[in-house]
PDB file of C-alpha atoms in Angstrom:
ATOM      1  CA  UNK A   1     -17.875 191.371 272.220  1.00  0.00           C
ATOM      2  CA  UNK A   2     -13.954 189.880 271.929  1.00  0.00           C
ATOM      3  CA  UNK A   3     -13.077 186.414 272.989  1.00  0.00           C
ATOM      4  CA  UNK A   4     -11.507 185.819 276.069  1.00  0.00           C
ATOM      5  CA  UNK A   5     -11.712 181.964 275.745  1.00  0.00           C
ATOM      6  CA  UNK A   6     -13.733 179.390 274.052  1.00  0.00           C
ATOM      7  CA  UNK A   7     -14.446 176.057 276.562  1.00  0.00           C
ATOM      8  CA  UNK A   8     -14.685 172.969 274.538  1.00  0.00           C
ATOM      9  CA  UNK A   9     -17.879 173.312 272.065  1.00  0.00           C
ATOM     10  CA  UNK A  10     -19.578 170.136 272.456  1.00  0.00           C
ATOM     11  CA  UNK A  11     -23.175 171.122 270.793  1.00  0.00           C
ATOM     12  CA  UNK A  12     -24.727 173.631 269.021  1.00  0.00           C
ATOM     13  CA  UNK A  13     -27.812 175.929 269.556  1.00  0.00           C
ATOM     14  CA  UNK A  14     -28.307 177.918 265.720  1.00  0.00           C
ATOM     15  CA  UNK A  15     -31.051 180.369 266.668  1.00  0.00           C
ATOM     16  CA  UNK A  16     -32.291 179.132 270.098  1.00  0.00           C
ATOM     17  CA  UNK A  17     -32.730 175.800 268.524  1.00  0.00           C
ATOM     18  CA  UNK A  18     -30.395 172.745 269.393  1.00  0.00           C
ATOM     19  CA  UNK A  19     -28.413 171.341 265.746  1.00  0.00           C
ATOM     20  CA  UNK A  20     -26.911 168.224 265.348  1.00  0.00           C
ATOM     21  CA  UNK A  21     -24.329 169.773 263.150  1.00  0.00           C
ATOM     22  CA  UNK A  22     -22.916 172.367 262.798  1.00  0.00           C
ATOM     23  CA  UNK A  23     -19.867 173.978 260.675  1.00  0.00           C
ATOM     24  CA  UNK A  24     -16.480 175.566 262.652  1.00  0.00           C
ATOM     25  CA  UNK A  25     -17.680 179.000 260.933  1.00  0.00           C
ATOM     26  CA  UNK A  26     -21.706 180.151 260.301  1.00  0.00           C
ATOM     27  CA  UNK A  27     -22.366 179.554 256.823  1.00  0.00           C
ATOM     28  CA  UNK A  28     -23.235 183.627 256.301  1.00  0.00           C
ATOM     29  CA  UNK A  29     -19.580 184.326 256.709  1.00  0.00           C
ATOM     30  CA  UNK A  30     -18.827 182.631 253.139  1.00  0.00           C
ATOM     31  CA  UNK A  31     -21.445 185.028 251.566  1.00  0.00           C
ATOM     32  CA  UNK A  32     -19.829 188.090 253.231  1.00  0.00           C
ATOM     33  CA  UNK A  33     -17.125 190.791 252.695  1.00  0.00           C
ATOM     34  CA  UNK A  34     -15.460 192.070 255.493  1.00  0.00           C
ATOM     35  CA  UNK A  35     -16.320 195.261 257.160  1.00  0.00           C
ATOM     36  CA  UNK A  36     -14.295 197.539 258.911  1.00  0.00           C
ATOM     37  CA  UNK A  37     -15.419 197.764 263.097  1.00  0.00           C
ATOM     38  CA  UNK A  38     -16.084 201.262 264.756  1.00  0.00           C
ATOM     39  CA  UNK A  39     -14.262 202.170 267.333  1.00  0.00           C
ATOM     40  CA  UNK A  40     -15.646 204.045 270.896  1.00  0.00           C
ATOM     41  CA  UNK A  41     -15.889 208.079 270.445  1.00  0.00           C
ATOM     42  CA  UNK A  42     -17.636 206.943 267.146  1.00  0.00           C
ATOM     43  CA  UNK A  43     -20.718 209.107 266.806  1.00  0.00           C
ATOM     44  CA  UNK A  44     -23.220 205.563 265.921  1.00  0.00           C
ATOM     45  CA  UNK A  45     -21.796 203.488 268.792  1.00  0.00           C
ATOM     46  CA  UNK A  46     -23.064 206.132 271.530  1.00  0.00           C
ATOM     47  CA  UNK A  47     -26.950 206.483 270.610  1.00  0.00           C
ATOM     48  CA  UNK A  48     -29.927 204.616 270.341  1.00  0.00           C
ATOM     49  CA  UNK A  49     -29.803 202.900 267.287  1.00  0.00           C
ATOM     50  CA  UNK A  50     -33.012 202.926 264.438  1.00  0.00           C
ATOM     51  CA  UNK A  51     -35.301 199.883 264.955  1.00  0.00           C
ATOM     52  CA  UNK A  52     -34.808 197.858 261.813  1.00  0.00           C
ATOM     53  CA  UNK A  53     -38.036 198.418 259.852  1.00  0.00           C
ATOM     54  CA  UNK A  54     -40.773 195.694 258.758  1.00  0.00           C
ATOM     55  CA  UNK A  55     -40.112 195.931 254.821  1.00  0.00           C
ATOM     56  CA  UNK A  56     -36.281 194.773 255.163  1.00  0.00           C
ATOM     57  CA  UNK A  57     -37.628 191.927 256.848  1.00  0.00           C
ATOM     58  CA  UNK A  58     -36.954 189.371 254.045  1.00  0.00           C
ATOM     59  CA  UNK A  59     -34.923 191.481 252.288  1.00  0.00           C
ATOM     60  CA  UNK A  60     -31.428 191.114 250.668  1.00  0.00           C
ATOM     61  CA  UNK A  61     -30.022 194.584 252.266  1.00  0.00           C
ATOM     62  CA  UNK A  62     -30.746 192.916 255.616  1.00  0.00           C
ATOM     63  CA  UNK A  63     -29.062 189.705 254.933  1.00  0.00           C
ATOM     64  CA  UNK A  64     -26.191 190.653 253.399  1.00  0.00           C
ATOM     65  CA  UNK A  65     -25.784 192.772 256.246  1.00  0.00           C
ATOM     66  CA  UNK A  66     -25.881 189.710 258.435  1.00  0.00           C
ATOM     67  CA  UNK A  67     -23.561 187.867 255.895  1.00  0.00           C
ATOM     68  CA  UNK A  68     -20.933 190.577 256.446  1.00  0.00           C
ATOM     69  CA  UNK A  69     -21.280 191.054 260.475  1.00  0.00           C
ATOM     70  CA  UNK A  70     -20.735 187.251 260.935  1.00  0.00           C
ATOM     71  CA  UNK A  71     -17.048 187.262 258.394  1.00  0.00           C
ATOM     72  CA  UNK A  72     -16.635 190.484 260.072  1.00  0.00           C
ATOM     73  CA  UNK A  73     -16.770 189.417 263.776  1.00  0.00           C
ATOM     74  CA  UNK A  74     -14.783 186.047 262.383  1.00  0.00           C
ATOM     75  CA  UNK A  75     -11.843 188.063 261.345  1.00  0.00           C
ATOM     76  CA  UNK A  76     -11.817 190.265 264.317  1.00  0.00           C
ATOM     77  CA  UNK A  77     -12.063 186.946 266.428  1.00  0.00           C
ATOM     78  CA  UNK A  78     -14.674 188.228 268.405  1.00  0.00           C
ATOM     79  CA  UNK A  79     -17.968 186.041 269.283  1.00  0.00           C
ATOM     80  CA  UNK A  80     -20.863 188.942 268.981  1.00  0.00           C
ATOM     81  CA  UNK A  81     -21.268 191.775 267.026  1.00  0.00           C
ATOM     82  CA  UNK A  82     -23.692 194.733 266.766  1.00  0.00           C
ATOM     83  CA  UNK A  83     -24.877 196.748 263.484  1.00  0.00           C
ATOM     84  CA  UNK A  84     -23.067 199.933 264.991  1.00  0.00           C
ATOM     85  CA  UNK A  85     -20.225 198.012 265.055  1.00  0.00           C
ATOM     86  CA  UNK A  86     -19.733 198.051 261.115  1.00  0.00           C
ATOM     87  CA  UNK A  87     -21.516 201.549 260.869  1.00  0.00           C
ATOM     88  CA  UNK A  88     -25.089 200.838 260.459  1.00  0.00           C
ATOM     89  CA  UNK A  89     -27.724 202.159 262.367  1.00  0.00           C
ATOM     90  CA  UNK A  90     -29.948 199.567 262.988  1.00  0.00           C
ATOM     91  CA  UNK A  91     -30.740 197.759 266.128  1.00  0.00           C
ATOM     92  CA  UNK A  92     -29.025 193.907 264.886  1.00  0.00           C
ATOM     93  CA  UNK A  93     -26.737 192.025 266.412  1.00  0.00           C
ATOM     94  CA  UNK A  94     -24.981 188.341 265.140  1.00  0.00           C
ATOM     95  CA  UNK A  95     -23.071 185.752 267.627  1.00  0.00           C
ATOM     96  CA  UNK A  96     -21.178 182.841 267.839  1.00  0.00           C
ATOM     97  CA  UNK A  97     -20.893 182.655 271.263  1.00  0.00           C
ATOM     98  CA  UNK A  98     -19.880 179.510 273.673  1.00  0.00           C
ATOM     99  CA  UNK A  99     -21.305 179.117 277.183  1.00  0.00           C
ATOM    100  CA  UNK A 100     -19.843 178.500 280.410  1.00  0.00           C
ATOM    101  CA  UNK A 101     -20.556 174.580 279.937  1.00  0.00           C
ATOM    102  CA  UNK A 102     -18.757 174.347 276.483  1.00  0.00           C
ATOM    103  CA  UNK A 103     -22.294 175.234 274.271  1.00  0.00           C
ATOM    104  CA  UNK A 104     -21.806 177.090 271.306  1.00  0.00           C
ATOM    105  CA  UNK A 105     -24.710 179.339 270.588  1.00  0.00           C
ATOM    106  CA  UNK A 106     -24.717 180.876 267.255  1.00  0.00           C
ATOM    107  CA  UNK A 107     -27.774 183.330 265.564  1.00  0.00           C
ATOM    108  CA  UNK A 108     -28.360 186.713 265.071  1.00  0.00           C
ATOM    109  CA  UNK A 109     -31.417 188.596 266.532  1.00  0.00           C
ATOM    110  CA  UNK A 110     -33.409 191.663 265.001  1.00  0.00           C
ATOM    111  CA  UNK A 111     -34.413 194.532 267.501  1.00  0.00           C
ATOM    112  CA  UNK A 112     -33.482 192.620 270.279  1.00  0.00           C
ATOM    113  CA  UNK A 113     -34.987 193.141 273.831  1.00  0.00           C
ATOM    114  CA  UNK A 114     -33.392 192.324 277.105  1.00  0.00           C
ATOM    115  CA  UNK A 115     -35.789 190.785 279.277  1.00  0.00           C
ATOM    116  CA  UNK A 116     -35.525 192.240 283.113  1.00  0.00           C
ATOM    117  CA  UNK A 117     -33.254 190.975 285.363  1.00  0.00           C
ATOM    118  CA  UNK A 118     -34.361 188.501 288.250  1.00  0.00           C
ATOM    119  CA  UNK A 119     -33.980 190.032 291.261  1.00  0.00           C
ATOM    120  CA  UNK A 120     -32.582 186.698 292.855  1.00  0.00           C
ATOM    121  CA  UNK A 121     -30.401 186.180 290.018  1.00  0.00           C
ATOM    122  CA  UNK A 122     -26.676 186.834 290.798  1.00  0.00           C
ATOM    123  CA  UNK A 123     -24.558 189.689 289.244  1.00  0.00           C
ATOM    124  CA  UNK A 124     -21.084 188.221 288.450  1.00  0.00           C
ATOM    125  CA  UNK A 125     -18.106 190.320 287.960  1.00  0.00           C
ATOM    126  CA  UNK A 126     -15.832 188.822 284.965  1.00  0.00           C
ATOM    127  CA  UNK A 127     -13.537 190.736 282.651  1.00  0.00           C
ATOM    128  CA  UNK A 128     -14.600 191.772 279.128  1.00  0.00           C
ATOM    129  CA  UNK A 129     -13.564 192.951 276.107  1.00  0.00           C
ATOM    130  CA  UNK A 130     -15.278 194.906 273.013  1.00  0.00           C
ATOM    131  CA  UNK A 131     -14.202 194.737 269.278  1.00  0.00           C
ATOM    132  CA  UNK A 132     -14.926 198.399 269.135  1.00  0.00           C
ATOM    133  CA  UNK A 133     -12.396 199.061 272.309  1.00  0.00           C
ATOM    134  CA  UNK A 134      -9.619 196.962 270.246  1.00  0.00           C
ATOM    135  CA  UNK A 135      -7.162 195.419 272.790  1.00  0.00           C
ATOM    136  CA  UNK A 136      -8.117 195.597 276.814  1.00  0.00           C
ATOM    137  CA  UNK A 137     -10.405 194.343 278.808  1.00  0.00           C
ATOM    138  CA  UNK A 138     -11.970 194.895 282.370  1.00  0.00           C
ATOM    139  CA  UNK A 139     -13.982 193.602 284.947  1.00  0.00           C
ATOM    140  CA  UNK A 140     -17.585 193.968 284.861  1.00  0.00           C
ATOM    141  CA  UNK A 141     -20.584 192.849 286.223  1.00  0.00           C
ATOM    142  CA  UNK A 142     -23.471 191.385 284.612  1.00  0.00           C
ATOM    143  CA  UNK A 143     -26.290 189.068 285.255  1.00  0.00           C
ATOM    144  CA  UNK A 144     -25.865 185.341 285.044  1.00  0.00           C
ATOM    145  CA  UNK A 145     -28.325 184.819 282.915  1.00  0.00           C
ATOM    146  CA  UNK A 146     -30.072 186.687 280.158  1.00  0.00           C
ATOM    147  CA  UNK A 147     -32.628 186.404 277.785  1.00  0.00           C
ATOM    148  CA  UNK A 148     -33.291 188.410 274.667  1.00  0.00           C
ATOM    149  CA  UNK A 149     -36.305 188.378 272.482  1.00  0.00           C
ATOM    150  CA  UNK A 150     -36.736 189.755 268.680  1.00  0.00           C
ATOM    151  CA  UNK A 151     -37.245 188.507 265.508  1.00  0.00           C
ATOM    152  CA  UNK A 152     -34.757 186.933 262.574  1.00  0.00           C
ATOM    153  CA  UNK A 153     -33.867 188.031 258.957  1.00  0.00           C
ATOM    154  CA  UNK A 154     -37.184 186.928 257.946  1.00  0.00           C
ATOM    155  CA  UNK A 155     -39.472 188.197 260.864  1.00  0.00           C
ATOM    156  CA  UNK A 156     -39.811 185.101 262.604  1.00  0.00           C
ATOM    157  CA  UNK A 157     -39.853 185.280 266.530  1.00  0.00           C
ATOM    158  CA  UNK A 158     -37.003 184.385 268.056  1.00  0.00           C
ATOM    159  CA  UNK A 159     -36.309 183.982 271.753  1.00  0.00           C
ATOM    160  CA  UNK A 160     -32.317 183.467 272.784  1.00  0.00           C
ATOM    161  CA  UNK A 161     -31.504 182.663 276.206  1.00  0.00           C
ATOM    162  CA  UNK A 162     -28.207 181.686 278.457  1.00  0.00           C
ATOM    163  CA  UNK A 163     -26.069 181.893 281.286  1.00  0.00           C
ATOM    164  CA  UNK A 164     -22.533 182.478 281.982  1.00  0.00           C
ATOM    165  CA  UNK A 165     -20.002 183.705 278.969  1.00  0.00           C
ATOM    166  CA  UNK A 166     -22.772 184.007 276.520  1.00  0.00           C
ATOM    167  CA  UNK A 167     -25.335 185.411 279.103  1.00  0.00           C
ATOM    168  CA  UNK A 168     -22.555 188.190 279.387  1.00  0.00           C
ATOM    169  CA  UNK A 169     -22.426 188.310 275.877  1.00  0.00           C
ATOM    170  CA  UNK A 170     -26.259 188.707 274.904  1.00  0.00           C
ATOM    171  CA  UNK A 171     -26.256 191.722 277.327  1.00  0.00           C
ATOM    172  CA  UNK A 172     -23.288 192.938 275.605  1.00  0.00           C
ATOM    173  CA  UNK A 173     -24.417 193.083 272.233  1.00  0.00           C
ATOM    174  CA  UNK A 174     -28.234 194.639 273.177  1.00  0.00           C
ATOM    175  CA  UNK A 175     -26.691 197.384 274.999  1.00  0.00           C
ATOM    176  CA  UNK A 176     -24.133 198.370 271.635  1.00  0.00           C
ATOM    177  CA  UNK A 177     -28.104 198.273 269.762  1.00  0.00           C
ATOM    178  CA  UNK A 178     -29.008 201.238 272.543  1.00  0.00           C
ATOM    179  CA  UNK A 179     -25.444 202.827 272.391  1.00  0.00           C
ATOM    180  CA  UNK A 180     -23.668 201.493 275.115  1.00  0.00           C
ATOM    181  CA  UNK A 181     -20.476 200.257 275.062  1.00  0.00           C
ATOM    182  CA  UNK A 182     -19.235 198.457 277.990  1.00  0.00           C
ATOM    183  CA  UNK A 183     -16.388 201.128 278.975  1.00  0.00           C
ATOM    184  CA  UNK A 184     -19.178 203.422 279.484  1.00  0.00           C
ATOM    185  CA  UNK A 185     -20.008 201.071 282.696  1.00  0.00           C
ATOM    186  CA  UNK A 186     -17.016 201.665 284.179  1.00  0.00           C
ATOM    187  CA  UNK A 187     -15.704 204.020 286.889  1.00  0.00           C
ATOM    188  CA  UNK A 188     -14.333 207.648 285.574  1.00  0.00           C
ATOM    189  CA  UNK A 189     -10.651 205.914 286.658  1.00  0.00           C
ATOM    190  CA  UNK A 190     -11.353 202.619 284.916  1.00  0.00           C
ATOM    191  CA  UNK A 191     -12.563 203.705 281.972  1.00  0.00           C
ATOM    192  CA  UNK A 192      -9.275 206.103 281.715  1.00  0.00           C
ATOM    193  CA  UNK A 193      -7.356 203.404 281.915  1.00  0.00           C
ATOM    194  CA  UNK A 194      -8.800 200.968 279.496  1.00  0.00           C
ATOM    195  CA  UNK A 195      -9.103 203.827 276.671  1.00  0.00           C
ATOM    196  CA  UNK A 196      -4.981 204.411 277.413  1.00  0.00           C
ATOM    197  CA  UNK A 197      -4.520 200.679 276.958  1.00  0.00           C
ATOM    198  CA  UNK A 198      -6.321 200.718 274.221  1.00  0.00           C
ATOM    199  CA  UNK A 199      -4.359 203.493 272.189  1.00  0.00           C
ATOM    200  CA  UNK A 200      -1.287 201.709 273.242  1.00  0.00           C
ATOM    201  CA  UNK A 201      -2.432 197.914 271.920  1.00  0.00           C
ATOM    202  CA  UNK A 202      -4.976 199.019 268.745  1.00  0.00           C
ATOM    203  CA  UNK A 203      -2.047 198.789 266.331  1.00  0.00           C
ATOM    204  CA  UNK A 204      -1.251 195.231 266.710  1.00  0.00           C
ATOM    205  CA  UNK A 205      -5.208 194.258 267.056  1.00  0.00           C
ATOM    206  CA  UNK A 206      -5.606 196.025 264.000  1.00  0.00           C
ATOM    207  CA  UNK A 207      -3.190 193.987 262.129  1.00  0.00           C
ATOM    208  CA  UNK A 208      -3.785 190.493 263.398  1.00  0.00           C
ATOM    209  CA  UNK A 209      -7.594 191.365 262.348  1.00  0.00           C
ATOM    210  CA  UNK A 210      -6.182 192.293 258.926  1.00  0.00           C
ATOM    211  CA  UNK A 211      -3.827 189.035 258.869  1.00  0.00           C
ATOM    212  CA  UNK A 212      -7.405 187.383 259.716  1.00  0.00           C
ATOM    213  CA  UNK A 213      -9.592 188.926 257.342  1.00  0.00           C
ATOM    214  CA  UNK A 214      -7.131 188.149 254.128  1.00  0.00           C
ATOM    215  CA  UNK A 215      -7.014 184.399 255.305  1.00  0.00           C
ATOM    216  CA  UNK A 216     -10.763 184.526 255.382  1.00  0.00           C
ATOM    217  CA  UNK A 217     -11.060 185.931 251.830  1.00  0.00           C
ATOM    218  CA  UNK A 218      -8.798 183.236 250.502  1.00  0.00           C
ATOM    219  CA  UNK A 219     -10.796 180.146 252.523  1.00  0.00           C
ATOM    220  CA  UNK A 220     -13.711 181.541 250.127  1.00  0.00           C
ATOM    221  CA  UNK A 221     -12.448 181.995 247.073  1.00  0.00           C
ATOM    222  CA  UNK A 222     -14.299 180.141 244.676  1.00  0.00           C
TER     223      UNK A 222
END
């Protein structure tokens, strides 16, 4: 998901679990390269992705994986990011997400699933953005809160919940893990119209992520 604003981060939540401290960037991104982000019409953003299996839980092909998605959604300046998103097939997303009271919540979550929404809990319509839809946004509705449920790097339950911004965002990122980017939950005409604003913005996106990404790699040299 891209950033439309970040409210004043006065705490941190690392993994559903409230930190005293924290660092400006995740620690992951300084063991990560920089991955380039699929864009909609890609055939791996617009299916079902594969669960990610029990023996990679643990494994150093899983967390490197997370290392690059977090330097990866740094340098696109985005605050969530989905496995698709850098090509992979696997049902992963990382965050770094504020909330609507200024609470940054940062983790990643392994086959994540969605818990149903409340029937008494309101359906806001804000705009939003995608990294994979590089430029526009639109307005969209979503639940005002959400909770998502999986398991970390390791295996270990995890249970993420929210409201506001990073409510939006949680729901965000789970549907790019079953194939659905946001556009596709727009009208015919809407959608149309973000695409075309899209193709006309991508090229400056692109570079300013590229600008991003080369000040990244120099903040970690050795």
């Amino acid at each position: 998901m891209s950033e439309l604003s970040r409210p004043a981060q006065v705490a941190a939540v690392v993994q559903g679990r409230e930190v005293a401290e924290f660092p400006e960037l995740a620690p992951e991104a300084a063991r990560g390269r920089v991955r380039r982000i699929t864009v909609t019409g890609e055939e791996v953003l617009h299916r079902r992705n594969a669960e990610v299996p029990e023996e990679m839980l643990g494994g150093s092909e899983l967390g490197g994986l997370i290392d690059d998605m977090f330097v990866t959604m740094y340098a696109a300046e985005g605050v969530g990011l989905a496995a698709n998103q850098v090509g992979v097939d696997l049902r992963l997303f990382v965050y770094d997400c504020p909330d609507d009271e200024g609470v940054r919540h940062v983790g990643h979550v392994v086959n994540p699933v969605l818990d149903e929404r409340d029937l008494d809990d309101p359906v806001v319509v804000e705009a939003e953005g995608c990294l994979s839809v590089p430029g526009p946004h639109a307005d969209l509705g979503r639940a005002e809160h959400a909770t998502v449920r999986g398991v970390d790097r390791d295996g270990a339950p995890v249970v993420v919940g929210g409201s506001g911004y990073f409510a939006r965002c949680l729901q965000h990122e789970t549907d790019h893990t079953l194939g659905r980017v946001y556009v596709d939950r727009l009208s015919a005409r809407e959608r149309k119209r973000v695409l075309k604003k899209m193709s006309e913005m991508s090229q400056d996106v692109l570079a300013r992520r590229q600008e991003r990404a080369e000040q990244l790699a120099e903040e970690f040299s050795p």
